[in-house]
CSV table of C-alpha atoms and ligand atoms in Angstrom, one decimal:
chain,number,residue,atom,x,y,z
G,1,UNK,CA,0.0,0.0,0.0
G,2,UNK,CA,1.4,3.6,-0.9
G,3,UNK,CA,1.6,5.9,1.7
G,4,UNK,CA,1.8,9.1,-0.3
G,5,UNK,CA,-1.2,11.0,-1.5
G,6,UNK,CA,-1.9,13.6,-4.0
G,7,UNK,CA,-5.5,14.5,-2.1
G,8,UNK,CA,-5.7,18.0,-0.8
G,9,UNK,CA,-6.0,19.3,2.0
G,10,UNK,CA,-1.7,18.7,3.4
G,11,UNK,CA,-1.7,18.4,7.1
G,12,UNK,CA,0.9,20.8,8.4
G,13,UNK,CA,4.3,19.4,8.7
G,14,UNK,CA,7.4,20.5,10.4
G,15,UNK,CA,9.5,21.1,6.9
G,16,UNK,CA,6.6,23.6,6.2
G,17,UNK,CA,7.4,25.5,8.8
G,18,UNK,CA,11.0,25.3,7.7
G,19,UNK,CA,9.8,26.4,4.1
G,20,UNK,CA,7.2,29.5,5.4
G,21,UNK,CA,10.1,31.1,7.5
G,22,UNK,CA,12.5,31.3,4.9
G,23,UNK,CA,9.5,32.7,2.7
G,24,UNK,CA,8.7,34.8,5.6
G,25,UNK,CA,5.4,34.3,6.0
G,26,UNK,CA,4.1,33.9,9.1
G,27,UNK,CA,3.2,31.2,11.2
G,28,UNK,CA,-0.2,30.9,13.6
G,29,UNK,CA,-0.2,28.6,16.7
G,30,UNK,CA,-3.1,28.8,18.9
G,31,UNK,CA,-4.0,26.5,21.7
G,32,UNK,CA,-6.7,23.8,22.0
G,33,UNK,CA,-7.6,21.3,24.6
G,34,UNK,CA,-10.7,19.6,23.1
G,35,UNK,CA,-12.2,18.8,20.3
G,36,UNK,CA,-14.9,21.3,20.2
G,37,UNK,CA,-11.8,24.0,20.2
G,38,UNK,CA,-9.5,22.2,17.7
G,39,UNK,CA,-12.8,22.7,15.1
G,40,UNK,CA,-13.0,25.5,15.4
G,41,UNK,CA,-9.4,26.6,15.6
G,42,UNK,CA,-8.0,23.5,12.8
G,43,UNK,CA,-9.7,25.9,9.6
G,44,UNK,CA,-7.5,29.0,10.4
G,45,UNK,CA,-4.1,28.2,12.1
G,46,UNK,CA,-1.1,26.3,11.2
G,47,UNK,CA,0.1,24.6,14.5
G,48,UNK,CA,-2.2,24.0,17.8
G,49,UNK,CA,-0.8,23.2,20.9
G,50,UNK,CA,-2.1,21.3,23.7
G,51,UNK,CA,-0.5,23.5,25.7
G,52,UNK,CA,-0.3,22.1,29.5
G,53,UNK,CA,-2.1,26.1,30.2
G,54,UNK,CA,-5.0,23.3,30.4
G,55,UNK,CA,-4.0,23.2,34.1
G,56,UNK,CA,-5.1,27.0,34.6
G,57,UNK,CA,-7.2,28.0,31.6
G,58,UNK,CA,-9.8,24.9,32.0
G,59,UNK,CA,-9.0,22.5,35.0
G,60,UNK,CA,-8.5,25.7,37.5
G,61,UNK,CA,-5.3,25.2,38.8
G,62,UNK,CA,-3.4,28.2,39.8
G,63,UNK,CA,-0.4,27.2,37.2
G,64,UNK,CA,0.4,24.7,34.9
G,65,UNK,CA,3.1,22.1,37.8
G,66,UNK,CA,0.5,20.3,39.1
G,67,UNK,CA,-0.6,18.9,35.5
G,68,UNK,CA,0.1,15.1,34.4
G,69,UNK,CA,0.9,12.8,31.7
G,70,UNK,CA,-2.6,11.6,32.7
G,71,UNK,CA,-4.3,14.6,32.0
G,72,UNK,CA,-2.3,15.3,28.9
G,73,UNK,CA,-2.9,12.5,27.7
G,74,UNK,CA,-6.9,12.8,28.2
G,75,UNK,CA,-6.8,16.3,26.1
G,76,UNK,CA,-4.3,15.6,23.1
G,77,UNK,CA,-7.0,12.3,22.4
G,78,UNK,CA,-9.9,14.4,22.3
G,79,UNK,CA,-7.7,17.0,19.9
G,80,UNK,CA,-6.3,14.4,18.0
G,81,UNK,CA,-9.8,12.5,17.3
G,82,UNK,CA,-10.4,15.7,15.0
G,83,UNK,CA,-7.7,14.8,12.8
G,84,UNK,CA,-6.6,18.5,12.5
G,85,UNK,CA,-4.7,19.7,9.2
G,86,UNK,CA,-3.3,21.8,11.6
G,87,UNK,CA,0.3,20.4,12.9
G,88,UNK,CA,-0.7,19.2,16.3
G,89,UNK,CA,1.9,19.9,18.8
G,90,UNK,CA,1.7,18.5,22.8
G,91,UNK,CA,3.5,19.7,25.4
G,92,UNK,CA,5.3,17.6,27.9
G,93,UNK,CA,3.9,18.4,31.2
G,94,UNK,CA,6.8,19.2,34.4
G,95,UNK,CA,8.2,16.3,35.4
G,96,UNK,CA,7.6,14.5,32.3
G,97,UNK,CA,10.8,14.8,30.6
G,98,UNK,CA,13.1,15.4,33.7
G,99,UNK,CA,13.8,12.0,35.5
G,100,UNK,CA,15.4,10.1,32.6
G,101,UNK,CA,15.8,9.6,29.0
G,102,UNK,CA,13.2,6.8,29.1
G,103,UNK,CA,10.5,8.2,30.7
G,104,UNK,CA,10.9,11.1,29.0
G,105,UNK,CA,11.0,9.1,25.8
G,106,UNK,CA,7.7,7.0,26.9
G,107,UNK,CA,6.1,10.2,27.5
G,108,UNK,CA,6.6,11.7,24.5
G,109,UNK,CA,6.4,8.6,22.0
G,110,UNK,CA,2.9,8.0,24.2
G,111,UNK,CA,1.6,11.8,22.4
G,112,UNK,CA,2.4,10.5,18.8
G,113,UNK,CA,1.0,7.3,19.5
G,114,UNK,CA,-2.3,9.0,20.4
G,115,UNK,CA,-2.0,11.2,17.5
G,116,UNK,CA,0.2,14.3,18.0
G,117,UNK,CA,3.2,15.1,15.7
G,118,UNK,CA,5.9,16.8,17.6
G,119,UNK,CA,5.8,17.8,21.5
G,120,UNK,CA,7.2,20.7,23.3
G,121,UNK,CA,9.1,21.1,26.0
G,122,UNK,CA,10.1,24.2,28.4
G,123,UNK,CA,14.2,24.8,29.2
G,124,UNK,CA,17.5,25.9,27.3
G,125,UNK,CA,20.6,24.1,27.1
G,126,UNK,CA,20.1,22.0,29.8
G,127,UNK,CA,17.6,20.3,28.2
G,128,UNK,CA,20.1,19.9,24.7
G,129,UNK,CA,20.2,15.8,26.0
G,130,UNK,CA,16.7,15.2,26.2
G,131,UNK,CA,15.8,16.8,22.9
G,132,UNK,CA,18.6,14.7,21.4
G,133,UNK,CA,17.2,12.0,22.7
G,134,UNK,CA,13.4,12.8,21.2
G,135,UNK,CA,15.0,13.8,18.1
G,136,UNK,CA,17.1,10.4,17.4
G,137,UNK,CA,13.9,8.4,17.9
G,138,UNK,CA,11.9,10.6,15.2
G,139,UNK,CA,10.5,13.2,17.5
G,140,UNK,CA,10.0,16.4,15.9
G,141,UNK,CA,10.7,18.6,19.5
G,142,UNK,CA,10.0,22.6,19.9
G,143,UNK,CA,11.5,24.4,22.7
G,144,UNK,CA,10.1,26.9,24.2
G,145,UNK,CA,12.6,29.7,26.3
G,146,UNK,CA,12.0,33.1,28.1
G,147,UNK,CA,9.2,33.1,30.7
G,148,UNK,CA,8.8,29.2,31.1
G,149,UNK,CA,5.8,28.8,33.0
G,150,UNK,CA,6.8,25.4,34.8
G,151,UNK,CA,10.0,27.7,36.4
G,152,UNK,CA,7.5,30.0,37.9
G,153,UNK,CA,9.1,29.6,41.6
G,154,UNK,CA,12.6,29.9,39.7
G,155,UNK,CA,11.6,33.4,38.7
G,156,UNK,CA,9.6,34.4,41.9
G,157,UNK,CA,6.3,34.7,39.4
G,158,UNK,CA,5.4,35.3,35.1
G,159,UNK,CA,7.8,38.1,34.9
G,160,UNK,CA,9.5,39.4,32.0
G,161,UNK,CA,12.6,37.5,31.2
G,162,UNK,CA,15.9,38.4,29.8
G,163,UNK,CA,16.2,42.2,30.7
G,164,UNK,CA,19.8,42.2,31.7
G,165,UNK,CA,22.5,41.8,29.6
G,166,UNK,CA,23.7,38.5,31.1
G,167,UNK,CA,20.1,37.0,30.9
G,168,UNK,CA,20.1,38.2,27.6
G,169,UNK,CA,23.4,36.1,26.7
G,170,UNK,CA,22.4,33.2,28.2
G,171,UNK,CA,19.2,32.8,26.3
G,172,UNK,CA,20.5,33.7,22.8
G,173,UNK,CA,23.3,31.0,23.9
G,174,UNK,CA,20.4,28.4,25.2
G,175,UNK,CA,18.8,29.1,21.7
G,176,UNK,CA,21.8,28.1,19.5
G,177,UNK,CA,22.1,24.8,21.6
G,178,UNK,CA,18.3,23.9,21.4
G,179,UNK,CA,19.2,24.4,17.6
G,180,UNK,CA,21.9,22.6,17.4
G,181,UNK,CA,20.5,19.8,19.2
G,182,UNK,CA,17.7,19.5,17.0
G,183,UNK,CA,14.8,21.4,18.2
G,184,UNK,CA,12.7,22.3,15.2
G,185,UNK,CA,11.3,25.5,15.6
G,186,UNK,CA,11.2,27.7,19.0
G,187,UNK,CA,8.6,29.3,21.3
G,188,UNK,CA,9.8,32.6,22.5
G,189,UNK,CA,7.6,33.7,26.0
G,190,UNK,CA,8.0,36.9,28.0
G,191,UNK,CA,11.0,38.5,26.7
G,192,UNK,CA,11.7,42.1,24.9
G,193,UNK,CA,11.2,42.6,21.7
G,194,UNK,CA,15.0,43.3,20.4
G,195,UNK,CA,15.7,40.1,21.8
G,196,UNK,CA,13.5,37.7,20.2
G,197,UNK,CA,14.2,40.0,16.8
G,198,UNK,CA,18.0,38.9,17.9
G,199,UNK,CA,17.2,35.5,18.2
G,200,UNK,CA,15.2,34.6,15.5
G,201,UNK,CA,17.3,36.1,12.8
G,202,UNK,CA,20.5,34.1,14.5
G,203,UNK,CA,18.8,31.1,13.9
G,204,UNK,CA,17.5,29.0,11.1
G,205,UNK,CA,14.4,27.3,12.4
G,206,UNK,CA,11.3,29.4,13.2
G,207,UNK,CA,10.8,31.7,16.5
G,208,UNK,CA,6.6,31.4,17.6
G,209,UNK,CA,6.7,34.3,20.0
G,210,UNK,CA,4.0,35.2,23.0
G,211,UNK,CA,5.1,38.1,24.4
G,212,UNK,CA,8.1,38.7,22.5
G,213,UNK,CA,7.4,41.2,20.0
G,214,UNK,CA,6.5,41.2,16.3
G,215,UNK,CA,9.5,40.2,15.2
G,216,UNK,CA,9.2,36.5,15.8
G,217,UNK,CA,8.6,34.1,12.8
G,218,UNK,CA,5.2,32.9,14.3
G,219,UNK,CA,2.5,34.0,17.2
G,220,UNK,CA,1.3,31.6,19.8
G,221,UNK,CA,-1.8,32.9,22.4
G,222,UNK,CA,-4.2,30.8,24.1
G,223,UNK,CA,-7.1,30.0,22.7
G,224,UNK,CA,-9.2,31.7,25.4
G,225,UNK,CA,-7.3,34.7,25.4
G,226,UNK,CA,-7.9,35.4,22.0
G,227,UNK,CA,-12.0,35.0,22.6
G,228,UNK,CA,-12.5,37.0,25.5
G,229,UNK,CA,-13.1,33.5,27.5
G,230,UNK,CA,-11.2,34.6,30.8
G,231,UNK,CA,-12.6,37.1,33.5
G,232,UNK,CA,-9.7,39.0,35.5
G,233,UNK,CA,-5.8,39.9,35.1
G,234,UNK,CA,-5.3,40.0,31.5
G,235,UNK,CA,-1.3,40.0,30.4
G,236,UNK,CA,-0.4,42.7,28.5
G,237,UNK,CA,0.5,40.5,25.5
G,238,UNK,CA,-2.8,39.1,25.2
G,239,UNK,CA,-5.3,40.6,22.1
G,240,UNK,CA,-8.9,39.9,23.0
G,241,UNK,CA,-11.2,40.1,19.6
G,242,UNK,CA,-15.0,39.0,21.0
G,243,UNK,CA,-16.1,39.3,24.9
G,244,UNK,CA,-16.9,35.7,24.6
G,245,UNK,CA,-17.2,35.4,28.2
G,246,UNK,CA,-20.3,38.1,28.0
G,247,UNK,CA,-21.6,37.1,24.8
G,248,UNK,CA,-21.8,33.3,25.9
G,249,UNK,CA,-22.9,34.6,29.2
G,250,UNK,CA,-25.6,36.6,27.8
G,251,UNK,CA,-26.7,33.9,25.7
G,252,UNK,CA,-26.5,31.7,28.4
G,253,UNK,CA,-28.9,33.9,30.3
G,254,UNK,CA,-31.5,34.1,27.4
G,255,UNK,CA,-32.1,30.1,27.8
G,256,UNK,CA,-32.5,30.2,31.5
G,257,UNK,CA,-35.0,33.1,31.5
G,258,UNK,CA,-37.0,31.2,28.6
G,259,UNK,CA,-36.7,27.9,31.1
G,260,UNK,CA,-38.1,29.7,34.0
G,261,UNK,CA,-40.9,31.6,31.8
G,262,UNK,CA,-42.1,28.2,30.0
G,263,UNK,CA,-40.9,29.7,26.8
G,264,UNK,CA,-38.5,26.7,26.6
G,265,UNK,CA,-38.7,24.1,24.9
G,266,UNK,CA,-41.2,24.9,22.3
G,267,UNK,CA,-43.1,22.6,19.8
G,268,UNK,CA,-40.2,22.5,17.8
G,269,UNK,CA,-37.8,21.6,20.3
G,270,UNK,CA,-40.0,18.7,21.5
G,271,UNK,CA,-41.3,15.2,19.5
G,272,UNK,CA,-44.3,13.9,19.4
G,273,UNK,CA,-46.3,10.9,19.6
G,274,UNK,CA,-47.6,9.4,16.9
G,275,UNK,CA,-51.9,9.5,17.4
G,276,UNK,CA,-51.8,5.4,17.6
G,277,UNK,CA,-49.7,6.0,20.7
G,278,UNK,CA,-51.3,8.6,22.2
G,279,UNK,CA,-54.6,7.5,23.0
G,280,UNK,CA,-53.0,4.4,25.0
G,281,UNK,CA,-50.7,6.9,27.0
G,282,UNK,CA,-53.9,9.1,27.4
G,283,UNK,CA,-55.7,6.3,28.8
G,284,UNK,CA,-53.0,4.7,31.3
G,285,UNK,CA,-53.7,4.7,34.9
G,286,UNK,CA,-51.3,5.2,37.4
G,287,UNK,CA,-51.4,1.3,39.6
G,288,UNK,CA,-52.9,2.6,43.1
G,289,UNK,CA,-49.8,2.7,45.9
G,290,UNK,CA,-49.3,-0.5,47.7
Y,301,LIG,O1,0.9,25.8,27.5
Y,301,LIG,C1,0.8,26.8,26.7
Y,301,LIG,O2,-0.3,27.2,26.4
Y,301,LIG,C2,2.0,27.3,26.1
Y,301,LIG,C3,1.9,28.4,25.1
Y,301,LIG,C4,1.2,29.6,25.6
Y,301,LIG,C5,3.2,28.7,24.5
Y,301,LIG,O3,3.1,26.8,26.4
């Protein structure tokens, strides 16, 4: 049996990206955690991620450490039973890619076997051995640098990384080595601007930045960022298009009020019986309590 196609649509691939950065056109990543999302995300981005933000965006942790393989797991099945075009990334929850090369291995074979097609994973150079070792067993692997949510009590919070001139160094340096061992393309969170415009033009696979300026070869945001889903603190990097919060809310509202006033359901929202049926319901009688 052949394995190549000539039927349209292409899924997404990880050479494409390759291909739209040196054409300079640029790349949309957007999260999803379900499949309802992924449908309506898959038509009009190139990449989603099932970004482990899951923890705080829908399963209402406070960050993202206290979310598992388990979980993970649960969320890039329901994505991946869409069968996006998009390329479907997974990212490699804390502590899933830090205790050895096999488990970290087992965790991230375990995404492509449930249908994802690269993973990501948060850290610089120290992480150069573990992408190696994805990478040599046909991983596709993205890094992702700056304001690494899984460091949060490294950096005492989500602050702005890479401000001095040393931090600076240090993550144009981590950059080259997550290159060199074979990352595939790079997200870039939480850092200024010149920086990310630094890195991405020093290296040769593509920069998906949050936070990090226009510059970048791609944009990332969450996928309830970008629709207004979230009430509360909302990070200065973060374009909101529709109140979807307030429009769903409102909608919401509408239902409930047309509940409590009758006005719901209606005759077309209910079925009937056919009239053979109904005179024998009509003339049941309820057996008289024992
Ligand atoms: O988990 C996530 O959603 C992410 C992106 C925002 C880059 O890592």
């Amino acid at each position: 049996m052949s394995h190549v196609s000539d039927a349209a649509p292409a899924r997404v691939s990880v050479p494409q990206l390759h291909k739209w950065k040196q054409e300079g056109r640029r790349i949309v990543m957007v999260t999803a955690y379900d499949a309802a999302t992924a449908r309506i995300a898959d038509p009009v981005v190139d990449v989603i991620l099932v970004g482990d933000s899951v923890g705080n965006v829908c399963l209402g942790f406070e960050n993202t450490l206290p979310v598992s393989m388990a979980m993970m797991n649960h969320h890039v099945e329901a994505v991946a039973r869409t069968k996006p075009r998009a390329l479907l990334v997974a990212d490699m929850p804390y502590l899933s890619f830090h205790l050895s090369a096999e488990e970290t291995l087992r965790n991230a074979g375990g995404f492509l076997q449930r249908g994802a097609a690269a993973v990501k994973l948060e850290g610089g150079a120290k992480r150069a051995d573990a992408v190696r070792a994805l990478v040599d067993c046909e991983i596709p692997v993205m890094g992702h640098l700056g304001l690494t949510p899984q460091s949060v009590n490294v950096m005492g919070g989500f602050k702005v990384q890479g401000r001095v001139a040393e931090a600076a160094m240090q993550l144009l340096e981590d950059a080259l080595r997550l290159e060199e061992a074979g990352c595939f393309a790079l997200v870039l969170e939480g850092i200024p601007t010149e920086l990310a415009a630094r890195v991405t033009e020093a290296l040769r696979i593509p920069t998906i930045g949050i936070g990090a300026g226009p510059h970048c070869s791609g944009q990332v945001l969450v996928f309830h960022d970008v629709l207004g889903l979230i009430q509360g603190h909302k990070a200065r990097f973060v374009r909101t298009y529709i109140n979807g919060y307030g429009v769903l809310q409102d909608a919401l509202s509408r239902w409930a009020e047309d509940v409590r006033g009758g006005a719901f359901p209606g005759s077309e929202e209910s079925y009937r019986l056919p009239e053979s049926a109904r005179s024998a319901v009509e003339a049941w009688q309820a057996p008289a309590p024992k």
